[in-house]
Amino acid sequence: MMKERQQQFLDEVCAEIKAKKTHPEIRQELASHLEDLICEKESDGVSREEAIAWAIAQMGNPQTLGKELHLIHKPHVPWELFGVVALLSAISLIGMSSVDVGYSDIVKGAFLDNAFRRQAINILIGIVLMFGLYFIDFRKLKSFSWVLYGTSIAGILSSIFWGITINGVNYGPRIFLILPDMTSYRPYVLIVALAGILVNRKESAKKKTWRSGLFDISLLLAPAWLLISLNSLPELVVYLISSLVLYVWITRDWIKSVVLLGFFVIVGLMFIFNRDYLMARIISAINPSLDPEGYGYIYQVMREVISSAGWWGHGFGAVEQKLLYVYSDMLPVYLIHCFGWAGALLLLAVISWFFIKLLSTIRAIREPYGQALVLGLAFLLAIRLTYGLAVLSGGMMLTSIPFPFLSYGSHVWFEYAAIGLLMGIYRRKDIGAVQDNTVLS
C-alpha cells in the first residue's frame, strides 16, 4: 500500500511535466530523494509506513512540484534566433525581387529571370530541413558520427571523380537531375561528424597517448587533403579553422593545437606565394589601382558602387550594369546600391544580432556533445558571415564562399539545416538535465 502511495505521488508530479522524455530521470531523482527522507525518519525509530507518509508530506503538493519542474525542464524555443534568420531570408527575397524588377527586361529568358521564385524555392527547402532537424533529438546523431564522416569523405571522392565544375567551382555530381551546392554541404557534415567522434573518444579514453593524439589529428587532416585534391581552397580554409577550434574546445590540448595552427599557416603561406595568380588577386583586392583593367577591376567597381549609393541608395529595382552576378556574389553590394548606406547599417545590425544570439546559444548549452555541435556549427556560420561583411569593404579577395542566407543558391539548404540543429539543441538544453536543475537539491 505504501509503495502504491509513492508511485501515485510520482505519477501526479509527472502529470504536470509536458516533456515526457524527462519523466524517467525525474522519477528516479524524486524516488531517490524520497528514499533518503524515509531512511532519515526510520533512523528516529518510526515504522516504515509512517516514514513514507512523512516523506511524501515533506515533498509538498505534487501538482505544485510538478509545475515547478515543468518550468525548469520544458523545451525552450529560441524565438530570437528564429527571428533573425527570418529577417535575413526576407532581405534575400527583397534583393531577388529587386533583381527581377530591374534586370528582367535586360536579360529576358536568362538565368536572372525569376530570381525571386528560384530563391523562394531554395528557402522553402531550407525551412523544411530546418524544422526537420529542429524536432529530432540531436543526441541520436552521436552514434552516427562515423557514418556521417564516411559519407562526407565519399561525397568529396564522388566530386573528385564525377563532379561538375562551373566557373571554377566543383559542385559535385548531379542528384536526380538537380545540382546541389555540395561545396557548402561538406564542412557542415564534417563538423557534425568530428564533434561526435572527438567527444566519444574523449569520454572513452582512459588516458591520452601520442598515438591517440595522432589519430585525432589525422581525422582532421584527411578531409583537408581531399579538399586540396578537389581544389576547393575557400572551403578548405573554412573547414580547417572550424575543425581546429572544435579540436581545441573538445581536447583542450593546446600544445598540439598551436603546432597544428603553425603548420596550417606555414603551408598556407607557402601555397599562396607559389601561386602567382593568388598573389595577384590578393594584392589587387588590397589595391585595385595596381591592376585596374585586370584583377583589380571588380574591386574598383565595388568601391564605386558603394561610395555612390549615398544614405538611401538608388531605389528598388535599380540597375548597375558594371556589377556581375548581382543575384549571388554581388548581392550584398547590389543591396547597398539599391538601399544605400542605411540599408547596409540595417544588414550589419541584423548580422550583429545574429552573432549575439549564436554566442548566447553556445553559453546556454551544458551537455558536452551539444556544446561541441553548437560551437562547430556556429563558428562555420560566423566565419562565412564575417567574410561576407569583409567583402563589402572592397578590400577582401572574392572567392566562391557565398553570403549565408542572402546569396542565391542551394547553399541556403545547409545553412537552414545548421540553424535547425542549433535551435533543436537549444530547445532541449534543460531536457534531461534533472541532476543539475532539480528544485529539491
PDB file of N, CA and C in Angstrom, residues 33-58:
ATOM      1  N   HIS A  33      15.227  10.778  -3.652  1.00  0.00           N
ATOM      2  CA  HIS A  33      15.077  11.774  -2.586  1.00  0.00           C
ATOM      3  C   HIS A  33      14.068  11.294  -1.534  1.00  0.00           C
ATOM      4  N   LEU A  34      12.994  10.666  -2.004  1.00  0.00           N
ATOM      5  CA  LEU A  34      12.011  10.102  -1.073  1.00  0.00           C
ATOM      6  C   LEU A  34      12.654   9.049  -0.176  1.00  0.00           C
ATOM      7  N   GLU A  35      13.464   8.178  -0.774  1.00  0.00           N
ATOM      8  CA  GLU A  35      14.101   7.109  -0.005  1.00  0.00           C
ATOM      9  C   GLU A  35      15.060   7.685   1.047  1.00  0.00           C
ATOM     10  N   ASP A  36      15.748   8.761   0.707  1.00  0.00           N
ATOM     11  CA  ASP A  36      16.629   9.399   1.681  1.00  0.00           C
ATOM     12  C   ASP A  36      15.836   9.924   2.871  1.00  0.00           C
ATOM     13  N   LEU A  37      14.681  10.547   2.585  1.00  0.00           N
ATOM     14  CA  LEU A  37      13.845  11.068   3.672  1.00  0.00           C
ATOM     15  C   LEU A  37      13.279   9.937   4.528  1.00  0.00           C
ATOM     16  N   ILE A  38      12.883   8.844   3.859  1.00  0.00           N
ATOM     17  CA  ILE A  38      12.323   7.699   4.589  1.00  0.00           C
ATOM     18  C   ILE A  38      13.365   7.103   5.535  1.00  0.00           C
ATOM     19  N   CYS A  39      14.566   6.911   5.020  1.00  0.00           N
ATOM     20  CA  CYS A  39      15.644   6.349   5.857  1.00  0.00           C
ATOM     21  C   CYS A  39      15.978   7.279   7.027  1.00  0.00           C
ATOM     22  N   GLU A  40      15.940   8.567   6.750  1.00  0.00           N
ATOM     23  CA  GLU A  40      16.213   9.548   7.816  1.00  0.00           C
ATOM     24  C   GLU A  40      15.182   9.428   8.931  1.00  0.00           C
ATOM     25  N   LYS A  41      13.897   9.283   8.542  1.00  0.00           N
ATOM     26  CA  LYS A  41      12.838   9.178   9.544  1.00  0.00           C
ATOM     27  C   LYS A  41      12.891   7.839  10.265  1.00  0.00           C
ATOM     28  N   GLU A  42      13.198   6.763   9.518  1.00  0.00           N
ATOM     29  CA  GLU A  42      13.270   5.443  10.143  1.00  0.00           C
ATOM     30  C   GLU A  42      14.379   5.386  11.196  1.00  0.00           C
ATOM     31  N   SER A  43      15.433   6.171  10.960  1.00  0.00           N
ATOM     32  CA  SER A  43      16.521   6.181  11.944  1.00  0.00           C
ATOM     33  C   SER A  43      16.089   6.764  13.289  1.00  0.00           C
ATOM     34  N   ASP A  44      14.947   7.475  13.292  1.00  0.00           N
ATOM     35  CA  ASP A  44      14.403   8.019  14.539  1.00  0.00           C
ATOM     36  C   ASP A  44      13.527   7.002  15.276  1.00  0.00           C
ATOM     37  N   GLY A  45      13.347   5.813  14.683  1.00  0.00           N
ATOM     38  CA  GLY A  45      12.603   4.753  15.337  1.00  0.00           C
ATOM     39  C   GLY A  45      11.162   4.603  14.914  1.00  0.00           C
ATOM     40  N   VAL A  46      10.712   5.349  13.889  1.00  0.00           N
ATOM     41  CA  VAL A  46       9.324   5.225  13.436  1.00  0.00           C
ATOM     42  C   VAL A  46       9.213   4.076  12.449  1.00  0.00           C
ATOM     43  N   SER A  47       7.981   3.618  12.205  1.00  0.00           N
ATOM     44  CA  SER A  47       7.752   2.500  11.288  1.00  0.00           C
ATOM     45  C   SER A  47       7.944   2.947   9.842  1.00  0.00           C
ATOM     46  N   ARG A  48       8.072   1.930   8.978  1.00  0.00           N
ATOM     47  CA  ARG A  48       8.262   2.207   7.555  1.00  0.00           C
ATOM     48  C   ARG A  48       7.077   2.967   6.985  1.00  0.00           C
ATOM     49  N   GLU A  49       5.861   2.563   7.344  1.00  0.00           N
ATOM     50  CA  GLU A  49       4.661   3.213   6.815  1.00  0.00           C
ATOM     51  C   GLU A  49       4.605   4.677   7.237  1.00  0.00           C
ATOM     52  N   GLU A  50       4.890   4.945   8.500  1.00  0.00           N
ATOM     53  CA  GLU A  50       4.863   6.317   8.985  1.00  0.00           C
ATOM     54  C   GLU A  50       5.961   7.156   8.319  1.00  0.00           C
ATOM     55  N   ALA A  51       7.115   6.526   8.117  1.00  0.00           N
ATOM     56  CA  ALA A  51       8.223   7.241   7.469  1.00  0.00           C
ATOM     57  C   ALA A  51       7.873   7.622   6.035  1.00  0.00           C
ATOM     58  N   ILE A  52       7.193   6.718   5.308  1.00  0.00           N
ATOM     59  CA  ILE A  52       6.788   7.008   3.926  1.00  0.00           C
ATOM     60  C   ILE A  52       5.780   8.153   3.897  1.00  0.00           C
ATOM     61  N   ALA A  53       4.786   8.085   4.783  1.00  0.00           N
ATOM     62  CA  ALA A  53       3.775   9.146   4.837  1.00  0.00           C
ATOM     63  C   ALA A  53       4.422  10.496   5.152  1.00  0.00           C
ATOM     64  N   TRP A  54       5.376  10.477   6.087  1.00  0.00           N
ATOM     65  CA  TRP A  54       6.051  11.721   6.468  1.00  0.00           C
ATOM     66  C   TRP A  54       6.892  12.264   5.306  1.00  0.00           C
ATOM     67  N   ALA A  55       7.595  11.363   4.606  1.00  0.00           N
ATOM     68  CA  ALA A  55       8.449  11.783   3.488  1.00  0.00           C
ATOM     69  C   ALA A  55       7.628  12.407   2.370  1.00  0.00           C
ATOM     70  N   ILE A  56       6.490  11.796   2.033  1.00  0.00           N
ATOM     71  CA  ILE A  56       5.626  12.341   0.982  1.00  0.00           C
ATOM     72  C   ILE A  56       5.110  13.719   1.374  1.00  0.00           C
ATOM     73  N   ALA A  57       4.760  13.868   2.666  1.00  0.00           N
ATOM     74  CA  ALA A  57       4.283  15.167   3.146  1.00  0.00           C
ATOM     75  C   ALA A  57       5.378  16.228   3.029  1.00  0.00           C
ATOM     76  N   GLN A  58       6.626  15.834   3.278  1.00  0.00           N
ATOM     77  CA  GLN A  58       7.738  16.778   3.192  1.00  0.00           C
ATOM     78  C   GLN A  58       7.993  17.243   1.757  1.00  0.00           C
TER      79      GLN A  58
END
